[in-house]
XYZ file of C-alpha atoms in Angstrom:
717
model
C 0.000 0.000 0.000
C 1.565 3.260 -1.097
C 1.062 6.788 0.005
C 0.320 10.442 -0.566
C 0.363 13.323 1.873
C 0.909 17.052 2.265
C 2.793 19.052 4.873
C 3.547 22.750 5.085
C 6.522 23.975 7.057
C 5.280 27.549 7.485
C 1.904 29.134 8.165
C -0.779 29.893 5.654
C -1.178 33.553 4.790
C -4.573 34.721 3.793
C -4.929 36.614 0.626
C -3.652 38.188 -2.597
C -1.143 36.297 -4.706
C -0.176 33.836 -2.011
C -1.122 30.859 -4.181
C 1.361 31.730 -6.891
C 4.185 32.320 -4.462
C 3.409 29.065 -2.733
C 3.150 27.264 -6.065
C 6.727 28.247 -6.715
C 7.653 26.677 -3.365
C 5.687 23.443 -3.720
C 8.090 20.519 -3.742
C 7.106 16.983 -4.665
C 9.132 14.242 -3.007
C 8.926 10.719 -4.324
C 10.881 7.540 -3.716
C 11.913 5.494 -6.749
C 14.869 3.155 -6.928
C 14.558 2.490 -10.683
C 12.977 4.084 -13.739
C 10.044 1.760 -14.314
C 7.330 2.391 -16.884
C 5.140 3.589 -14.027
C 7.774 6.064 -12.861
C 8.210 7.478 -16.363
C 4.448 7.925 -16.636
C 4.398 9.700 -13.257
C 7.121 12.083 -14.381
C 5.305 12.730 -17.635
C 2.190 13.840 -15.759
C 4.291 15.916 -13.317
C 6.103 17.657 -16.151
C 2.814 18.389 -17.892
C 1.741 20.470 -14.876
C 5.236 21.884 -14.194
C 5.667 20.321 -10.747
C 9.071 20.495 -9.098
C 9.944 16.891 -8.286
C 12.815 15.541 -6.229
C 13.400 11.816 -6.645
C 14.853 9.965 -3.669
C 16.697 6.652 -3.762
C 17.252 6.337 -7.508
C 19.831 3.641 -8.147
C 19.681 2.247 -4.611
C 18.787 -1.358 -3.909
C 15.204 -1.692 -2.703
C 15.159 -3.114 0.831
C 11.613 -2.129 1.738
C 10.064 -5.542 1.183
C 7.486 -6.675 -1.357
C 4.900 -3.964 -0.717
C 2.729 -5.295 -3.518
C 2.016 -8.458 -1.562
C 2.769 -7.672 2.073
C 3.800 -4.997 4.557
C 6.921 -2.916 4.104
C 8.010 0.408 2.711
C 10.024 1.660 5.655
C 12.896 2.522 3.342
C 10.708 5.304 1.922
C 10.303 6.883 5.338
C 14.047 6.774 5.971
C 14.738 8.500 2.661
C 12.048 11.092 3.351
C 13.499 11.725 6.801
C 16.898 12.420 5.279
C 15.380 14.709 2.644
C 13.307 16.656 5.170
C 16.337 17.233 7.365
C 18.021 18.889 4.395
C 14.990 21.167 3.973
C 14.840 22.231 7.628
C 15.613 25.897 6.950
C 12.905 26.408 4.277
C 10.008 27.561 6.441
C 7.554 28.451 3.669
C 7.993 25.268 1.653
C 4.976 23.076 0.982
C 6.003 19.452 0.603
C 3.934 16.849 -1.227
C 5.060 13.270 -0.760
C 3.713 10.719 -3.203
C 4.523 7.373 -4.677
C 5.558 7.276 -8.318
C 5.185 3.759 -9.713
C 1.380 3.739 -9.571
C 0.346 7.368 -9.365
C -0.418 10.238 -11.739
C -1.306 13.902 -11.439
C -4.673 15.046 -12.767
C -4.291 18.723 -11.821
C -1.636 21.339 -11.187
C 0.164 22.845 -8.165
C -2.178 25.831 -7.855
C -5.153 23.534 -7.406
C -3.353 21.558 -4.698
C -2.449 24.737 -2.849
C -5.973 26.069 -3.029
C -7.508 22.864 -1.723
C -4.842 22.435 0.951
C -5.504 25.921 2.261
C -9.211 25.135 2.415
C -8.484 22.024 4.495
C -6.965 24.343 7.141
C -4.523 21.802 8.593
C -0.749 21.590 8.694
C -0.510 17.918 7.734
C -2.908 16.230 5.319
C -2.849 12.545 4.520
C -4.766 10.692 1.841
C -7.728 8.646 3.023
C -9.291 5.420 1.844
C -12.212 3.185 2.708
C -10.102 0.122 3.492
C -7.820 -0.218 6.497
C -4.252 -1.481 6.110
C -2.164 -3.116 7.424
C -3.691 -3.775 10.876
C -7.472 -4.138 10.787
C -7.533 -4.344 14.585
C -6.919 -0.590 14.704
C -10.237 0.242 13.000
C -12.064 1.003 16.257
C -9.379 3.489 17.283
C -10.006 5.767 14.289
C -12.050 8.906 14.974
C -15.703 8.339 14.118
C -17.205 10.294 11.218
C -20.551 10.550 9.445
C -19.317 10.635 5.852
C -16.110 10.339 3.909
C -13.263 7.867 3.932
C -12.120 7.028 7.415
C -8.728 5.351 7.143
C -5.268 6.771 6.542
C -3.284 6.008 3.426
C 0.353 6.703 4.171
C 1.854 9.740 2.547
C 5.388 10.233 3.745
C 6.695 11.820 6.896
C 7.536 15.438 7.462
C 9.824 16.854 10.129
C 7.916 16.105 13.352
C 6.553 12.900 11.794
C 9.456 11.355 9.898
C 11.914 12.554 12.515
C 10.379 9.897 14.793
C 11.363 7.089 12.433
C 13.907 4.709 13.969
C 12.772 1.388 12.501
C 14.041 -0.823 9.685
C 13.731 -0.374 5.904
C 11.376 -3.344 5.608
C 9.039 -2.222 8.405
C 5.662 -0.910 7.331
C 5.461 2.808 6.601
C 1.673 2.999 6.698
C 1.477 1.400 10.136
C 4.021 3.946 11.373
C 1.916 6.894 10.163
C -1.313 5.281 11.323
C -0.130 4.981 14.922
C 0.845 8.661 14.969
C -2.535 9.673 13.559
C -4.423 7.505 16.052
C -2.676 9.217 18.972
C -5.099 12.105 19.775
C -2.350 14.212 21.348
C 0.003 13.904 18.376
C -2.861 14.407 15.935
C -3.754 17.686 17.636
C -0.168 18.823 18.102
C 0.672 18.202 14.454
C -2.654 19.713 13.283
C -3.109 16.571 11.227
C -6.141 15.340 9.257
C -7.157 13.115 6.371
C -8.526 14.042 2.957
C -11.807 12.284 3.768
C -13.720 13.365 0.649
C -11.002 12.991 -1.963
C -10.536 16.665 -2.731
C -6.830 16.183 -3.427
C -6.058 12.471 -3.176
C -7.988 9.654 -4.859
C -6.965 6.191 -3.735
C -8.573 3.692 -6.093
C -8.436 0.648 -3.841
C -12.008 -0.055 -2.804
C -13.208 2.972 -4.770
C -13.136 1.927 -8.432
C -16.925 2.122 -8.648
C -16.848 5.691 -7.335
C -14.762 7.222 -10.104
C -15.273 7.945 -13.765
C -13.647 9.999 -16.474
C -14.729 13.586 -17.062
C -13.764 14.765 -20.540
C -12.919 18.426 -20.959
C -11.795 20.471 -23.921
C -8.076 20.397 -23.132
C -7.697 17.561 -20.681
C -9.448 14.723 -18.902
C -10.121 14.522 -15.164
C -11.064 11.775 -12.748
C -14.322 12.568 -10.983
C -15.377 11.037 -7.674
C -19.135 10.628 -8.046
C -19.760 10.064 -4.330
C -18.231 13.363 -3.188
C -18.542 15.177 -6.534
C -14.851 16.022 -6.372
C -12.057 16.259 -8.934
C -9.003 14.767 -7.191
C -5.593 16.075 -8.180
C -3.546 12.996 -7.302
C -4.789 9.590 -8.509
C -3.239 6.567 -6.852
C -3.617 2.974 -8.054
C -2.968 1.382 -4.683
C -3.629 -2.257 -3.906
C -5.078 -4.270 -6.765
C -6.154 -1.251 -8.812
C -3.056 -0.712 -10.904
C -4.781 -1.983 -14.037
C -7.604 0.477 -13.475
C -5.072 3.268 -13.049
C -3.580 2.221 -16.379
C -7.021 2.599 -17.930
C -7.491 6.065 -16.409
C -3.988 7.095 -17.444
C -4.862 6.289 -21.051
C -6.781 9.573 -20.835
C -5.611 11.551 -17.764
C -4.398 14.237 -17.797
C -3.932 14.823 -21.524
C -3.129 11.419 -23.000
C -6.269 11.227 -25.144
C -9.391 13.334 -25.571
C -12.127 13.744 -28.137
C -10.856 17.065 -29.476
C -7.200 16.238 -30.081
C -7.054 12.449 -30.005
C -3.800 10.856 -28.841
C -1.300 13.402 -27.544
C 1.460 10.966 -26.543
C 1.520 8.678 -29.570
C 4.392 10.571 -31.150
C 6.434 10.899 -27.941
C 9.810 9.126 -27.906
C 9.256 7.572 -31.325
C 12.095 6.169 -33.428
C 12.758 7.363 -36.962
C 13.812 4.245 -38.841
C 14.722 6.292 -41.887
C 17.622 7.717 -39.873
C 18.740 4.417 -38.332
C 20.043 1.027 -39.298
C 17.161 -1.408 -39.222
C 17.120 -3.335 -35.920
C 17.527 -7.106 -35.855
C 14.240 -8.889 -35.228
C 13.639 -12.461 -34.125
C 10.231 -13.619 -35.405
C 8.532 -16.379 -33.427
C 5.786 -18.089 -35.465
C 3.408 -20.373 -33.583
C 1.135 -22.907 -35.258
C -0.597 -24.470 -32.283
C -3.762 -25.797 -33.967
C -4.955 -26.543 -37.510
C -5.136 -23.119 -39.130
C -6.864 -22.159 -42.371
C -5.022 -20.142 -45.017
C -1.562 -20.994 -43.659
C 0.197 -20.596 -47.047
C -1.307 -17.099 -47.237
C -0.074 -16.414 -43.689
C 3.490 -17.277 -44.700
C 3.167 -15.203 -47.849
C 2.222 -12.169 -45.750
C 5.254 -12.793 -43.534
C 7.402 -12.910 -46.653
C 5.991 -9.649 -48.013
C 6.449 -7.603 -44.823
C 8.268 -4.423 -45.804
C 11.377 -5.105 -43.751
C 14.907 -6.189 -44.751
C 14.862 -9.977 -44.686
C 18.531 -10.162 -43.717
C 17.476 -8.518 -40.438
C 14.910 -11.235 -39.706
C 15.572 -14.551 -38.005
C 12.557 -16.863 -38.016
C 11.640 -19.520 -35.467
C 8.594 -21.680 -36.251
C 6.889 -23.970 -33.776
C 4.472 -26.282 -35.549
C 2.277 -28.463 -33.382
C 0.291 -29.984 -36.276
C 1.391 -32.833 -38.552
C -1.190 -31.582 -41.069
C 0.784 -28.377 -41.618
C 4.190 -29.971 -42.195
C 3.611 -29.973 -45.967
C 2.853 -26.230 -45.943
C 5.958 -25.396 -43.915
C 8.161 -27.660 -46.021
C 6.985 -25.981 -49.222
C 7.591 -22.494 -47.815
C 11.014 -23.480 -46.480
C 12.120 -24.988 -49.796
C 11.100 -21.854 -51.683
C 12.359 -19.253 -49.184
C 15.033 -20.806 -46.965
C 17.690 -18.405 -48.237
C 15.520 -15.293 -47.968
C 15.797 -14.783 -44.198
C 18.893 -14.462 -42.027
C 17.955 -17.819 -40.502
C 14.936 -20.121 -40.469
C 14.461 -22.715 -37.716
C 11.521 -25.125 -37.422
C 10.538 -27.151 -34.359
C 7.916 -29.714 -35.295
C 5.315 -31.866 -33.529
C 7.853 -34.658 -33.055
C 9.485 -32.548 -30.318
C 6.276 -32.819 -28.285
C 6.629 -29.339 -26.786
C 3.728 -27.749 -24.972
C 2.623 -24.363 -26.250
C 4.110 -22.665 -23.202
C 7.445 -24.452 -23.615
C 7.576 -23.534 -27.298
C 6.873 -19.870 -26.583
C 9.537 -19.859 -23.879
C 11.982 -21.330 -26.380
C 11.221 -18.748 -29.058
C 11.523 -15.783 -26.715
C 14.695 -17.155 -25.160
C 16.385 -17.347 -28.565
C 16.148 -13.562 -28.716
C 17.058 -13.107 -25.049
C 20.301 -15.058 -25.474
C 21.248 -13.355 -28.729
C 22.954 -10.062 -27.895
C 22.291 -8.844 -31.449
C 18.528 -9.385 -31.133
C 16.916 -5.965 -30.812
C 13.288 -7.108 -30.922
C 11.242 -10.262 -30.553
C 8.123 -10.407 -32.745
C 5.646 -13.071 -31.635
C 3.204 -13.998 -34.383
C 0.483 -16.645 -34.215
C -0.670 -18.370 -37.381
C -4.216 -17.028 -37.008
C -3.032 -13.445 -37.612
C -3.310 -12.043 -41.124
C -1.122 -8.930 -41.305
C -2.490 -7.067 -44.309
C -0.378 -3.989 -43.561
C 3.114 -4.584 -44.952
C 4.478 -1.783 -42.731
C 3.357 -3.446 -39.471
C 6.796 -4.316 -38.134
C 8.221 -0.876 -38.907
C 5.248 0.893 -37.339
C 5.549 -1.116 -34.120
C 9.296 -0.550 -33.827
C 8.884 3.181 -34.391
C 6.540 3.460 -31.386
C 9.520 2.547 -29.172
C 7.686 0.695 -26.395
C 8.906 -2.329 -24.431
C 5.839 -4.371 -25.393
C 3.406 -3.305 -28.093
C 0.945 -5.118 -30.305
C -1.100 -4.106 -33.346
C -4.863 -4.279 -32.989
C -6.277 -7.164 -35.012
C -9.900 -8.275 -34.882
C -12.109 -10.919 -36.394
C -13.947 -9.515 -39.359
C -17.284 -8.009 -38.416
C -16.921 -8.981 -34.751
C -15.717 -7.432 -31.510
C -13.313 -10.331 -30.911
C -9.773 -8.959 -30.820
C -6.271 -9.707 -29.587
C -6.509 -7.656 -26.362
C -8.605 -7.226 -23.235
C -9.308 -3.773 -21.871
C -9.855 -5.060 -18.337
C -9.684 -8.235 -16.261
C -12.289 -9.830 -14.040
C -11.526 -10.652 -10.418
C -10.428 -14.151 -11.441
C -8.059 -12.760 -14.061
C -10.099 -13.428 -17.184
C -11.806 -11.208 -19.740
C -13.798 -8.173 -18.672
C -14.968 -5.425 -21.005
C -13.572 -1.988 -20.332
C -15.701 1.069 -20.989
C -13.651 1.962 -24.062
C -13.151 -1.543 -25.510
C -15.746 -1.307 -28.275
C -14.626 2.171 -29.343
C -11.011 1.002 -29.561
C -11.892 -2.133 -31.523
C -14.071 -0.155 -33.925
C -11.399 2.577 -34.124
C -13.737 5.276 -32.905
C -10.952 6.098 -30.447
C -7.561 5.909 -32.124
C -4.325 5.865 -30.195
C -1.968 3.715 -28.171
C -3.513 2.028 -25.138
C -2.017 0.573 -21.963
C -3.887 -2.707 -21.500
C -3.665 -5.724 -19.140
C -3.713 -8.528 -21.704
C -2.772 -9.135 -25.319
C -2.183 -12.210 -27.437
C -1.627 -13.490 -30.979
C 0.813 -10.774 -32.130
C 3.140 -8.420 -30.248
C 6.632 -6.943 -30.306
C 9.002 -7.051 -27.304
C 12.256 -5.150 -26.975
C 15.283 -7.399 -26.670
C 16.646 -5.101 -23.957
C 13.503 -5.733 -21.891
C 14.007 -9.488 -22.273
C 17.521 -9.121 -20.907
C 16.470 -6.885 -17.996
C 12.930 -6.709 -16.578
C 11.888 -9.946 -18.321
C 15.151 -11.829 -17.988
C 13.730 -15.061 -16.542
C 13.373 -17.852 -19.087
C 9.967 -19.153 -18.040
C 7.202 -16.607 -18.541
C 4.662 -18.713 -20.442
C 4.183 -21.607 -18.021
C 2.423 -20.542 -14.843
C 0.005 -22.609 -12.789
C -3.005 -23.521 -14.961
C -2.993 -20.344 -17.033
C -2.906 -20.279 -20.809
C 0.575 -19.279 -22.033
C -0.425 -15.787 -23.156
C -2.230 -15.128 -19.877
C 0.856 -16.292 -17.999
C 3.139 -13.994 -19.991
C 0.912 -10.961 -19.501
C 0.555 -11.635 -15.786
C 4.334 -11.819 -15.449
C 4.758 -8.577 -17.400
C 2.203 -6.828 -15.187
C 3.895 -8.044 -12.024
C 7.250 -6.798 -13.310
C 5.721 -3.374 -13.945
C 6.223 -3.546 -17.717
C 3.445 -1.771 -19.589
C 1.817 -3.501 -22.551
C 0.366 -1.339 -25.306
C -2.030 -2.010 -28.132
C -2.053 0.415 -31.042
C -4.956 0.991 -33.409
C -3.385 3.971 -35.165
C -3.351 1.971 -38.396
C -5.317 -0.869 -39.928
C -2.917 -3.759 -39.400
C -4.925 -6.810 -40.360
C -7.288 -9.311 -38.828
C -7.643 -12.490 -36.823
C -8.952 -15.563 -38.551
C -11.094 -18.140 -36.822
C -9.599 -21.582 -36.301
C -12.831 -22.934 -34.809
C -14.597 -25.651 -36.779
C -11.660 -26.060 -39.150
C -12.201 -29.490 -40.669
C -9.013 -30.971 -42.123
C -10.601 -34.137 -43.535
C -10.869 -32.710 -47.078
C -8.174 -32.400 -49.702
C -8.330 -28.582 -49.854
C -9.821 -27.604 -46.535
C -9.799 -23.831 -47.007
C -12.607 -24.141 -49.570
C -14.970 -24.809 -46.670
C -14.093 -21.546 -44.869
C -16.627 -19.341 -46.669
C -18.722 -19.035 -43.494
C -16.035 -18.964 -40.803
C -13.539 -16.672 -42.543
C -15.376 -14.966 -45.418
C -12.821 -12.207 -46.038
C -9.897 -14.598 -46.390
C -12.024 -16.961 -48.457
C -12.869 -14.128 -50.834
C -9.251 -12.983 -51.094
C -8.087 -16.478 -51.944
C -10.879 -17.744 -54.159
C -12.638 -14.815 -55.843
C -11.187 -13.328 -59.031
C -9.166 -10.153 -58.519
C -11.335 -8.331 -61.093
C -14.678 -9.401 -59.634
C -15.436 -6.018 -58.039
C -14.809 -4.276 -61.364
C -18.053 -5.834 -62.585
C -19.890 -3.307 -60.438
C -17.501 -0.361 -60.575
C -16.486 -0.509 -64.257
C -19.137 -2.756 -65.858
C -16.358 -5.296 -66.377
C -18.307 -8.067 -68.121
C -19.092 -9.152 -71.663
C -22.154 -10.324 -73.612
C -20.791 -12.603 -76.368
C -24.282 -13.831 -77.256
C -27.726 -12.311 -76.590
C -28.479 -12.525 -72.858
C -25.351 -14.612 -72.300
C -23.186 -12.723 -69.840
C -19.537 -13.520 -69.260
C -17.647 -12.314 -66.188
C -14.737 -13.191 -63.873
C -15.655 -14.918 -60.610
C -13.066 -17.512 -59.497
C -9.328 -17.127 -58.931
C -6.837 -19.575 -60.403
C -6.466 -21.090 -56.957
C -10.219 -21.674 -56.605
C -10.402 -23.412 -59.963
C -7.414 -25.625 -59.228
C -8.581 -26.616 -55.762
C -12.129 -27.446 -56.876
C -10.740 -29.699 -59.603
C -8.303 -31.297 -57.135
C -11.105 -31.868 -54.652
C -13.247 -33.601 -57.262
C -10.416 -35.769 -58.535
C -9.499 -36.649 -54.967
C -13.100 -37.791 -54.429
C -12.886 -39.637 -57.730
C -16.408 -41.057 -58.117
C -17.359 -39.570 -61.477
C -20.839 -40.540 -62.640
C -19.759 -41.728 -66.103
C -22.434 -39.758 -67.999
C -25.139 -42.446 -67.640
C -28.875 -41.844 -67.835
C -29.498 -43.914 -64.706
C -28.595 -41.681 -61.772
C -29.583 -42.530 -58.192
C -28.388 -39.119 -57.006
C -31.394 -37.291 -58.456
C -35.128 -37.522 -57.894
C -36.622 -40.180 -60.167
C -33.263 -41.803 -60.761
C -33.081 -40.812 -64.446
C -31.102 -37.999 -66.116
C -32.315 -37.006 -69.604
C -29.122 -35.207 -70.612
C -26.413 -36.786 -68.443
C -22.887 -35.535 -67.920
C -19.808 -37.148 -66.411
C -19.938 -35.258 -63.129
C -19.701 -35.111 -59.349
C -22.325 -33.227 -57.343
C -21.301 -30.687 -54.720
C -23.485 -32.602 -52.298
C -21.286 -35.681 -52.741
C -18.263 -33.877 -51.308
C -20.380 -32.169 -48.599
C -19.959 -28.787 -50.280
C -23.518 -27.893 -51.261
C -24.169 -25.549 -48.320
C -20.969 -23.628 -49.049
C -21.670 -23.543 -52.787
C -25.170 -22.151 -52.325
C -23.720 -19.456 -50.072
C -21.237 -18.631 -52.816
C -24.156 -18.225 -55.244
C -26.024 -15.915 -52.891
C -22.961 -13.802 -52.070
C -21.249 -13.545 -55.454
C -23.656 -14.592 -58.219
C -26.920 -13.026 -57.039
C -25.572 -9.422 -57.155
C -24.543 -9.948 -60.788
C -27.964 -11.375 -61.615
C -29.598 -8.218 -60.330
C -27.220 -6.155 -62.450
C -27.679 -7.957 -65.771
C -31.302 -9.105 -65.430
C -32.773 -5.885 -64.121
C -35.926 -6.359 -62.062
C -35.330 -10.051 -61.356
C -34.591 -10.966 -57.752
C -33.089 -14.409 -57.451
C -33.575 -16.710 -54.499
C -30.029 -17.918 -55.043
C -31.129 -21.528 -54.737
C -30.149 -24.509 -56.863
C -30.874 -28.213 -56.619
C -28.260 -29.166 -59.186
C -24.699 -28.013 -58.444
C -21.952 -30.090 -59.996
C -18.566 -30.238 -61.715
C -18.489 -31.737 -65.219
C -15.490 -33.530 -66.679
C -15.128 -33.644 -70.471
C -12.596 -35.996 -72.064
C -12.502 -37.468 -75.574
C -12.503 -40.987 -74.114
C -15.423 -40.680 -71.643
C -17.640 -37.756 -72.633
C -16.425 -35.255 -75.179
C -19.546 -33.141 -75.690
C -23.142 -32.554 -74.558
C -26.092 -32.659 -76.970
C -28.449 -29.657 -77.379
C -30.710 -29.123 -74.369
C -32.498 -26.663 -72.118
C -31.563 -26.404 -68.439
C -34.113 -26.943 -65.673
C -33.423 -23.489 -64.271
C -34.466 -19.871 -64.467
C -30.836 -19.143 -65.203
C -27.618 -21.141 -65.286
C -24.002 -20.420 -64.421
C -21.180 -22.280 -66.129
C -17.679 -21.604 -64.740
C -14.558 -22.708 -66.626
C -12.123 -24.402 -64.236
C -9.096 -24.822 -66.490
C -7.388 -23.344 -69.546
C -8.035 -24.043 -73.196
C -4.949 -24.949 -75.236
C -2.932 -25.542 -72.046
C -5.162 -28.226 -70.473
C -7.440 -29.201 -73.354
C -8.355 -28.487 -76.958
C -11.809 -27.928 -78.356
C -14.748 -27.342 -76.043
C -16.972 -24.332 -75.640
C -20.718 -23.707 -75.841
C -23.117 -23.059 -78.752
C -26.498 -21.318 -78.417
C -28.700 -22.518 -81.287
C -31.431 -19.853 -81.292
C -28.819 -17.156 -81.867
C -26.372 -19.235 -83.912
C -23.724 -18.031 -81.488
C -20.759 -19.984 -80.146
C -18.170 -19.272 -77.450
C -15.178 -21.453 -78.197
C -12.473 -19.966 -75.982
C -13.680 -20.125 -72.369
C -11.472 -18.339 -69.830
C -10.409 -20.032 -66.629
C -12.287 -18.583 -63.644
C -14.866 -16.819 -65.845
C -18.529 -17.771 -65.756
C -21.330 -17.732 -68.302
C -24.726 -16.690 -67.027
C -27.725 -17.316 -69.279
C -31.444 -18.160 -69.081
C -32.084 -21.856 -68.640
C -35.529 -22.519 -70.092
C -37.197 -21.688 -73.403
C -34.828 -19.222 -75.095
C -31.338 -20.623 -74.740
C -31.132 -24.080 -76.245
C -27.432 -24.900 -76.102
C -24.884 -27.671 -76.456
C -21.398 -28.442 -75.184
C -18.939 -28.460 -78.079
C -16.586 -31.446 -78.378
C -13.388 -31.581 -76.351
C -10.835 -33.009 -78.769
C -7.837 -33.444 -76.491
C -6.998 -33.266 -72.785
C -9.515 -32.794 -69.968
C -11.933 -29.911 -69.576
C -13.651 -29.080 -66.266
C -16.623 -26.781 -65.673
C -18.722 -25.998 -62.584
C -22.456 -25.698 -63.237
C -25.496 -24.617 -61.225
C -29.155 -24.593 -62.291
C -30.391 -21.632 -60.259
C -34.018 -21.001 -59.266
C -35.311 -24.269 -60.806
């Protein structure tokens, strides 16, 4: 439990410009033995308000005990005693003693002086609603009708700290408490507590009392119980994470008018520096869709590859073929490339420890970049942007498409799991843009190598009790006082869902149209598809026969591979048990989408990507996007070379070419008899769309060599 208190050596004078003269003589004393992230934040807030701060104990070994878990802190009192003795001749000096690791200023010196004068006491300590460290002393506190009753230690001044003759690891708050509880000393020292949080706001036991008050220039913390605006905000006890949340705004970190005011502080300019060495830890801990695309995005990061060393932990036998292919094609691209496979039988925590330790032990490693396989970094500048922010731990915001699921938590519940902070949704949706101190992140983050060799120098940070590895790492970082930041200043990419990823097919990503629609579209839809709507990018080679791009090369290849892997082609027979009635009038050598359990996905493809084109070319017709017959046809000279003239049992039909003429086959095409119009050079990935009944009698022209594949749907039968 840490402290805050005020003491004036002289006497208050009544009027005029006293406040300004006293402001010049306000001295802030704080004890800090090292420059932690919390200390630097404290100094930033102090400098913003132009406080005069004297730091005591910097560079000394801390001997005051583990005050985060138990009693202690006596070393602070000893240092304050020594400092106050040196100030003995400054009668008009107002001294403010505060902690620095978990405390910020929300207002300036003039406000403190004004409120201290109003309190009309010589010594003012912070107050809180919880008693520490000796609950047995509760009955000895003066009774009161309202306000916080118990002392929160603030440092000792002259008549108080001069009494200190204990050890560095004795408890400072108990020392001050006993003085305050002595009625004679309390009266002699003219001592009181800030019962209604006019100056000091201790958050322990009071989180529900405070909220943010946004102003034009800065943000304040408001105590709703006492309707006060405290000047000093202290994250004592288990409220340090809540202080981090408040400090994302207070005093001027972020507001609605100016946005993020600290995002460009202490940044690195990589254009003026040699690029740092980065160790990239890639973790494939479960079957992951679109893994080849993940590796391709890693390869295309805009960062010198000779500065990147790559460590891959693969826990899935299924993905060994993907990693092997990438390694064979790119093994000489990176500075080094190391793979640890499932045969090593490492737990996820052990693997993450191993990856991080490779950077820790390498003196040339400037940064460690942890990257899970379910992260799609669409921003090629991601690594540069993170390095430039110059934070010990920072991650880019990535979310699941169209959802609030992201790679960070804005708050934690009492049991250490997810809780939604007030600003979580606005950060995820980028309604508030900045750099945010948060309690938990996962999936992708950058850690300074210097932090791994100092604050985070222990090897085991990912294995802790029964916690998931990322929760264990973040808990260790929090306990070491290392701030973790998430930045949403740029659009970095997205998380993909690994849930329900079935790896029993030949090309499993084809089935991801529901779970990961954006990645499915990027992989399988033709790059010129959107031009259909923006540039009218389609053709009409025959009357009411529309021709447009829809599938990528990859989609065509994988659909063909999937069908050949299944292998049960119908043979083009009239007898067909797959259809109602068991007889096909105009049979083809085909496999139905239903046979490979792909009909649901295919119908969704029709609704998402074919229906909008239907509305464009057949104005006024609104399709249901439903088809009973969805199949891939295989034309070969030996089995079935052509298809006789026929009408389709559909309102309209799509016919998508799945391979290339001249390269894969010769001949082929489609002839529409009513219009005496033929299309003899189908394009891979392009689809015909034409009416099925009455007007468009058509035939499949003979395939003379090779194998031709097409995907067909009879839509709105």
